[in-house]
XYZ file of C-alpha atoms in Angstrom:
432
model
C 0.943 -14.356 -28.714
C 1.512 -12.627 -25.388
C 1.407 -8.845 -25.703
C 2.440 -6.234 -23.122
C 1.481 -2.592 -23.488
C 2.609 0.303 -21.283
C 0.317 3.196 -20.398
C 0.707 6.634 -18.866
C -2.467 8.516 -17.996
C -3.351 11.384 -15.701
C -3.660 10.391 -12.062
C -5.720 12.121 -9.406
C -4.349 14.827 -7.120
C -4.133 14.521 -3.335
C -7.570 15.816 -2.320
C -6.904 15.436 1.412
C -3.774 17.585 1.535
C -4.561 19.663 -1.570
C -1.275 18.693 -3.248
C -1.069 18.737 -7.039
C 0.352 15.562 -8.443
C 3.451 15.804 -10.632
C 3.675 12.178 -11.738
C 1.653 10.237 -14.288
C -0.240 7.071 -13.450
C 1.798 4.275 -15.044
C 0.632 0.710 -15.607
C 1.154 -2.266 -17.902
C -1.360 -4.546 -19.568
C -0.471 -8.106 -20.559
C -2.749 -10.383 -22.598
C -2.790 -13.107 -25.234
C -4.024 -11.567 -28.499
C -5.196 -14.978 -29.717
C -7.724 -15.299 -26.896
C -11.169 -13.899 -26.274
C -10.772 -12.224 -22.883
C -13.313 -12.728 -20.084
C -11.706 -10.799 -17.257
C -9.226 -8.194 -16.112
C -6.997 -9.414 -13.289
C -5.156 -6.641 -11.495
C -2.105 -7.804 -9.557
C -1.347 -5.195 -6.904
C 2.226 -5.165 -5.596
C 2.985 -4.659 -1.944
C 6.132 -3.282 -0.367
C 8.242 -6.425 -0.648
C 9.590 -8.668 -3.393
C 6.317 -8.655 -5.320
C 7.068 -5.025 -6.223
C 10.010 -6.138 -8.370
C 9.346 -5.186 -12.001
C 10.860 -8.379 -13.451
C 8.821 -10.584 -11.106
C 5.619 -8.704 -11.924
C 6.261 -9.007 -15.664
C 6.833 -12.772 -15.508
C 3.787 -13.253 -13.277
C 1.559 -11.266 -15.645
C 2.801 -13.257 -18.656
C 2.198 -16.534 -16.872
C -1.383 -15.633 -15.918
C -2.173 -14.318 -19.406
C -0.752 -17.486 -20.981
C -2.732 -19.883 -18.786
C -6.063 -18.049 -18.466
C -8.464 -16.059 -20.636
C -7.609 -12.934 -18.673
C -5.849 -9.641 -19.319
C -3.471 -8.699 -16.517
C -2.805 -5.201 -15.215
C 0.167 -4.330 -13.013
C 0.112 -0.790 -11.639
C 2.869 1.534 -10.492
C 0.445 3.123 -8.061
C 1.262 6.353 -6.213
C 4.245 5.805 -3.910
C 4.921 2.200 -4.941
C 8.577 2.877 -5.746
C 9.438 3.288 -2.088
C 12.441 0.958 -2.032
C 15.994 1.561 -3.258
C 17.278 1.931 -5.905
C 14.222 3.878 -7.133
C 13.694 5.574 -3.762
C 16.603 7.712 -2.597
C 17.845 8.314 0.931
C 17.030 11.828 2.095
C 16.915 13.841 5.306
C 14.009 16.019 6.405
C 13.802 18.326 9.411
C 13.008 15.514 11.850
C 15.810 13.316 10.498
C 18.224 16.229 10.834
C 17.150 16.851 14.436
C 17.645 13.157 15.241
C 21.049 13.063 13.583
C 22.315 16.238 15.246
C 21.045 15.044 18.644
C 22.731 11.639 18.497
C 25.944 13.144 17.101
C 26.044 15.555 20.045
C 25.477 12.660 22.458
C 28.791 11.055 21.449
C 30.711 14.316 21.587
C 30.910 15.066 17.876
C 28.290 17.755 17.222
C 27.253 18.663 13.698
C 27.703 22.432 13.157
C 24.525 24.485 12.929
C 25.459 25.776 9.495
C 25.452 22.240 8.046
C 22.050 21.842 6.384
C 21.583 18.146 5.783
C 18.080 18.757 4.399
C 19.651 20.568 1.439
C 21.888 17.649 0.462
C 21.160 14.931 -2.074
C 21.561 11.246 -1.240
C 25.260 10.961 -2.146
C 26.155 14.163 -0.301
C 24.391 12.924 2.843
C 26.289 9.650 2.890
C 29.602 11.343 2.152
C 29.092 13.764 5.027
C 27.948 11.343 7.718
C 30.638 8.829 6.798
C 33.321 11.497 6.998
C 31.956 13.203 10.113
C 30.512 10.298 12.123
C 31.516 6.871 10.816
C 35.260 7.517 11.030
C 34.850 9.306 14.360
C 33.040 6.329 15.876
C 35.729 4.016 14.564
C 38.486 6.038 16.258
C 36.496 6.207 19.507
C 36.290 2.422 19.505
C 40.021 2.077 18.908
C 40.785 4.371 21.858
C 38.299 2.586 24.091
C 35.922 5.538 24.453
C 33.102 3.589 22.835
C 32.284 -0.108 23.082
C 33.381 -2.203 20.127
C 29.767 -3.258 19.507
C 28.427 0.330 19.640
C 26.191 1.395 16.757
C 24.893 4.948 16.490
C 21.109 4.995 15.849
C 20.256 7.394 13.018
C 17.231 7.920 10.803
C 16.723 8.732 7.125
C 13.745 9.013 4.815
C 13.222 7.054 1.601
C 11.838 9.400 -1.058
C 10.188 7.826 -4.126
C 10.864 9.380 -7.554
C 8.696 11.944 -9.345
C 7.771 13.857 -6.207
C 5.687 10.993 -4.797
C 5.307 10.111 -1.124
C 3.487 7.770 1.245
C -0.208 8.581 1.153
C -1.032 5.223 2.719
C -3.499 3.406 0.572
C -6.046 5.944 -0.589
C -4.340 7.404 -3.665
C -2.847 4.004 -4.456
C -6.308 2.398 -4.504
C -7.681 5.083 -6.795
C -4.734 4.577 -9.150
C -5.507 0.865 -9.324
C -9.224 1.475 -9.902
C -8.558 4.045 -12.616
C -6.157 1.739 -14.435
C -8.868 -0.930 -14.562
C -11.542 1.526 -15.715
C -9.281 2.822 -18.472
C -8.642 -0.648 -19.909
C -12.222 -1.799 -19.409
C -13.370 1.098 -21.559
C -10.451 0.944 -24.023
C -9.689 -2.768 -24.438
C -6.991 -3.486 -27.057
C -7.883 -7.203 -26.982
C -10.808 -9.295 -28.177
C -13.569 -9.380 -25.574
C -15.391 -12.670 -25.127
C -18.996 -12.669 -26.408
C -20.006 -13.997 -22.969
C -19.129 -10.564 -21.538
C -21.617 -8.817 -23.767
C -24.681 -10.161 -21.978
C -24.813 -7.357 -19.441
C -21.979 -8.272 -17.110
C -19.021 -6.971 -19.091
C -15.445 -7.919 -18.348
C -15.077 -9.360 -14.862
C -12.689 -7.372 -12.669
C -10.600 -9.269 -10.107
C -8.204 -7.450 -7.774
C -5.356 -9.557 -6.354
C -2.844 -8.538 -3.694
C -0.595 -9.775 -0.918
C 0.140 -7.875 2.331
C -0.006 -4.129 1.492
C -1.269 -5.095 -1.974
C -4.117 -7.042 -0.371
C -4.972 -4.023 1.752
C -5.142 -1.835 -1.362
C -7.337 -4.415 -3.125
C -9.853 -4.240 -0.265
C -9.731 -0.428 -0.323
C -10.622 -0.547 -4.031
C -13.800 -2.422 -3.131
C -14.584 0.225 -0.514
C -13.994 3.309 -2.671
C -15.561 2.026 -5.906
C -17.633 -1.137 -5.302
C -19.229 -0.819 -8.754
C -15.780 -1.280 -10.360
C -14.810 -4.442 -8.423
C -16.235 -7.928 -8.999
C -13.880 -9.851 -6.717
C -11.006 -9.408 -4.278
C -8.394 -12.130 -3.820
C -6.242 -11.360 -0.800
C -3.212 -12.997 0.814
C -2.526 -11.695 4.338
C -3.667 -8.165 3.546
C -3.446 -5.866 6.528
C -5.713 -3.095 7.757
C -5.064 0.362 9.178
C -7.391 0.143 12.155
C -8.946 3.197 13.785
C -8.218 1.426 17.079
C -4.590 2.472 16.623
C -5.697 6.081 17.049
C -8.166 5.398 19.851
C -5.849 3.237 21.949
C -2.583 4.904 20.914
C -1.461 1.335 20.278
C 1.045 1.922 17.507
C 1.510 -1.730 16.676
C 4.376 -2.882 14.559
C 3.177 -3.898 11.129
C 0.701 -1.603 9.458
C 1.575 1.588 11.312
C 5.305 1.376 10.697
C 4.945 2.006 6.962
C 2.873 5.150 7.301
C 5.962 7.356 7.490
C 5.524 9.565 10.544
C 6.177 6.929 13.211
C 9.601 8.518 13.683
C 7.840 11.437 15.387
C 6.894 9.009 18.162
C 9.848 6.599 18.303
C 12.170 6.402 15.313
C 13.793 3.125 16.391
C 10.482 1.321 16.933
C 8.073 2.743 14.350
C 10.335 2.727 11.324
C 9.682 0.923 8.097
C 12.987 -0.890 8.055
C 16.475 -0.895 9.520
C 19.905 -1.867 8.357
C 23.208 -1.991 10.192
C 26.874 -1.665 9.472
C 29.726 -1.763 11.979
C 29.091 1.772 13.302
C 25.490 2.716 12.363
C 22.032 1.397 13.171
C 20.140 3.056 10.341
C 16.349 3.314 10.610
C 14.350 4.348 7.550
C 10.787 5.506 6.931
C 8.813 6.461 3.855
C 8.515 10.098 2.882
C 5.135 11.482 3.904
C 3.413 14.797 4.454
C 1.223 13.362 7.210
C 2.108 14.146 10.809
C 1.049 13.213 14.344
C 1.101 16.925 15.268
C -2.530 17.835 16.006
C -1.785 21.529 15.406
C -0.719 20.929 11.820
C -3.106 21.098 8.838
C -1.493 17.778 7.818
C -2.506 16.073 11.063
C -3.358 12.408 10.531
C -6.511 12.648 12.597
C -9.075 10.002 13.478
C -10.939 10.800 10.261
C -7.883 9.857 8.215
C -7.826 6.447 9.894
C -11.572 5.943 9.432
C -11.521 6.349 5.644
C -8.649 3.843 5.451
C -10.170 1.381 7.947
C -11.777 -1.609 6.240
C -13.652 -2.486 9.426
C -15.405 0.870 9.879
C -18.955 -0.402 10.466
C -20.832 2.671 9.252
C -18.874 2.557 5.997
C -19.499 -1.164 5.479
C -23.216 -0.502 5.840
C -22.947 1.964 2.949
C -20.885 -0.477 0.853
C -23.567 -3.112 1.349
C -26.068 -0.907 -0.507
C -24.061 -1.348 -3.729
C -23.242 -4.386 -5.835
C -21.349 -6.738 -3.548
C -17.957 -7.985 -4.741
C -16.855 -11.539 -3.944
C -14.174 -11.674 -1.228
C -11.662 -14.503 -0.754
C -8.689 -14.330 1.612
C -5.939 -16.635 2.804
C -4.485 -15.469 6.122
C -1.952 -17.172 8.367
C -3.038 -17.669 11.979
C 0.059 -16.255 13.702
C 0.632 -13.288 11.406
C 2.687 -10.711 13.352
C 2.640 -8.098 10.561
C -1.076 -8.188 9.744
C -2.849 -9.436 12.894
C -5.542 -11.914 11.964
C -8.059 -10.509 14.475
C -8.626 -7.527 12.161
C -9.271 -9.838 9.207
C -11.680 -12.023 11.174
C -13.672 -8.924 12.202
C -13.740 -7.775 8.578
C -15.028 -11.082 7.234
C -17.564 -11.459 10.040
C -19.004 -8.072 9.119
C -18.976 -8.857 5.398
C -20.893 -12.091 5.892
C -23.372 -10.446 8.266
C -24.102 -7.866 5.547
C -24.748 -10.465 2.865
C -21.422 -10.458 1.032
C -20.052 -13.714 -0.371
C -16.870 -13.728 1.714
C -14.575 -16.689 2.354
C -11.737 -16.480 4.875
C -9.304 -19.400 4.774
C -7.246 -19.339 7.991
C -3.990 -21.251 7.552
C -2.819 -22.553 10.914
C -1.436 -26.048 10.412
C 1.918 -27.154 9.004
C 0.060 -29.753 6.946
C -0.981 -26.861 4.648
C 2.639 -26.274 3.636
C 3.124 -27.971 0.272
C 6.262 -26.150 -0.888
C 4.499 -24.894 -4.004
C 1.412 -22.876 -3.069
C 2.141 -22.328 0.629
C 5.786 -22.438 1.697
C 5.746 -21.373 5.371
C 3.521 -20.044 8.172
C 4.961 -16.519 8.272
C 3.316 -13.334 6.988
C 2.466 -13.914 3.333
C 3.278 -17.646 3.675
C 5.761 -17.401 0.802
C 2.607 -17.899 -1.275
C 2.823 -18.353 -5.030
C 0.797 -15.516 -6.547
C 0.485 -17.528 -9.765
C -1.156 -20.417 -7.888
C -3.251 -18.017 -5.819
C -4.854 -16.849 -9.047
C -4.901 -20.245 -10.785
C -6.457 -22.063 -7.817
C -9.298 -19.564 -7.527
C -9.892 -18.211 -11.041
C -12.719 -20.418 -12.331
C -14.295 -20.563 -8.871
C -14.404 -16.764 -8.765
C -15.608 -16.463 -12.359
C -18.543 -18.794 -11.614
C -19.473 -16.760 -8.540
C -19.170 -13.462 -10.442
C -21.473 -14.815 -13.179
C -24.101 -15.690 -10.552
C -23.667 -12.499 -8.529
C -26.531 -10.039 -8.852
C -25.404 -6.632 -10.123
C -27.365 -3.685 -8.782
C -28.040 -0.552 -10.795
C -26.750 2.572 -9.105
C -24.852 5.741 -9.853
C -21.050 5.325 -9.808
C -20.453 7.373 -6.689
C -20.247 6.709 -2.973
C -20.012 8.931 0.119
C -18.465 8.183 3.486
C -18.860 10.402 6.500
C -16.043 10.390 9.040
C -15.764 12.224 12.349
C -14.465 15.373 10.636
C -14.702 14.993 6.859
C -17.031 13.914 4.097
C -15.319 11.767 1.459
C -17.085 11.649 -1.914
C -15.808 9.198 -4.539
C -17.276 9.824 -7.974
C -16.648 8.280 -11.381
C -16.732 10.571 -14.395
C -15.207 9.918 -17.818
C -13.978 6.495 -16.684
C -11.991 7.882 -13.768
C -12.813 7.932 -10.053
C -11.879 11.134 -8.234
C -12.223 12.238 -4.630
C -13.727 15.317 -3.045
C -12.857 15.754 0.607
C -14.674 18.458 2.556
C -14.702 19.366 6.229
C -17.985 18.785 8.020
C -19.341 21.959 9.552
C -21.199 21.556 12.819
């Protein structure tokens, strides 16, 4: 019989910004209690439809029913970044934008109106009363074009005091969920796992979820046996070096509005009078004078292609990597993925990159289109690769090493260390 258990455990704090975490790490485990389990498959949601709780539940049940695997789905830090869980809010930058654009159409917002103090309903009530109706009247009188839409910006704030950390805390949440279950399994473990290898751990993700899966392999390679990735993106350090704030990965980081709120926003939605741009809540900033400056170091630790870091990863047990990536991906440019897999293979990893470029690959079941994510069936992604990965994991040589890893960046030393079945981070500034 299929069983689903819910867990709440302590999550790690934000070691980079020294922010104490208020929320618990929540995840669910689904398995068939009649089976002897050989693996833990962790399905990592991204920022789209695969984050839907009902979809994730049905997917986990389907995998657990068809395979001898236990399935973890994680509400990692900041995952609830979409409405209705995330609420519209206004921070200081949003308020500045709103007051500036309101003034530009001759309807200034009084200085004593503090939009940052309002909750979501109060914000909407105020801007509809003050701006929406005003714009409508201006159109009627011919003072504004009938197709005019006022560009405004708001911030989506996840519940429980969470925010967009961009990958790092999310990856550690995923890793720590796996470690908790691996060391506290409520299911029957297959005797084949007791010959030294233990339960196989497979991390599966699409888009942002694929990115997090690859970060898990970077931050705790000893806890990852395989990564199965569909169009996962990468936060490249080249963005910082070239100031090339490409659409796609950068737009979800939250502080793009400091540069151009209409271009580097996470999403937008329109009604007849507003062009609303939204970004995730974050404490990171592009202001180099701020202690929260998202400096080059912050990119480096999140960059999968950082060569010096890959050289360190290669000294540990090497997970198996498999990725499907569409050739013309405009959200997650394939050039980054090709560089990543070229480096993995050069360092001796078993890494397979399947580039999907031809319409003949569209079968309507597994691959449905040639856009970002390819409309891919996550169920078939796992089913088509499960036994292949399990065979490779069984043959993969596991190295003996301490469960810790250090990465040096241009400004900081990042130390990931597992103690008591949980990986934590120490981040310290490098003194010259």
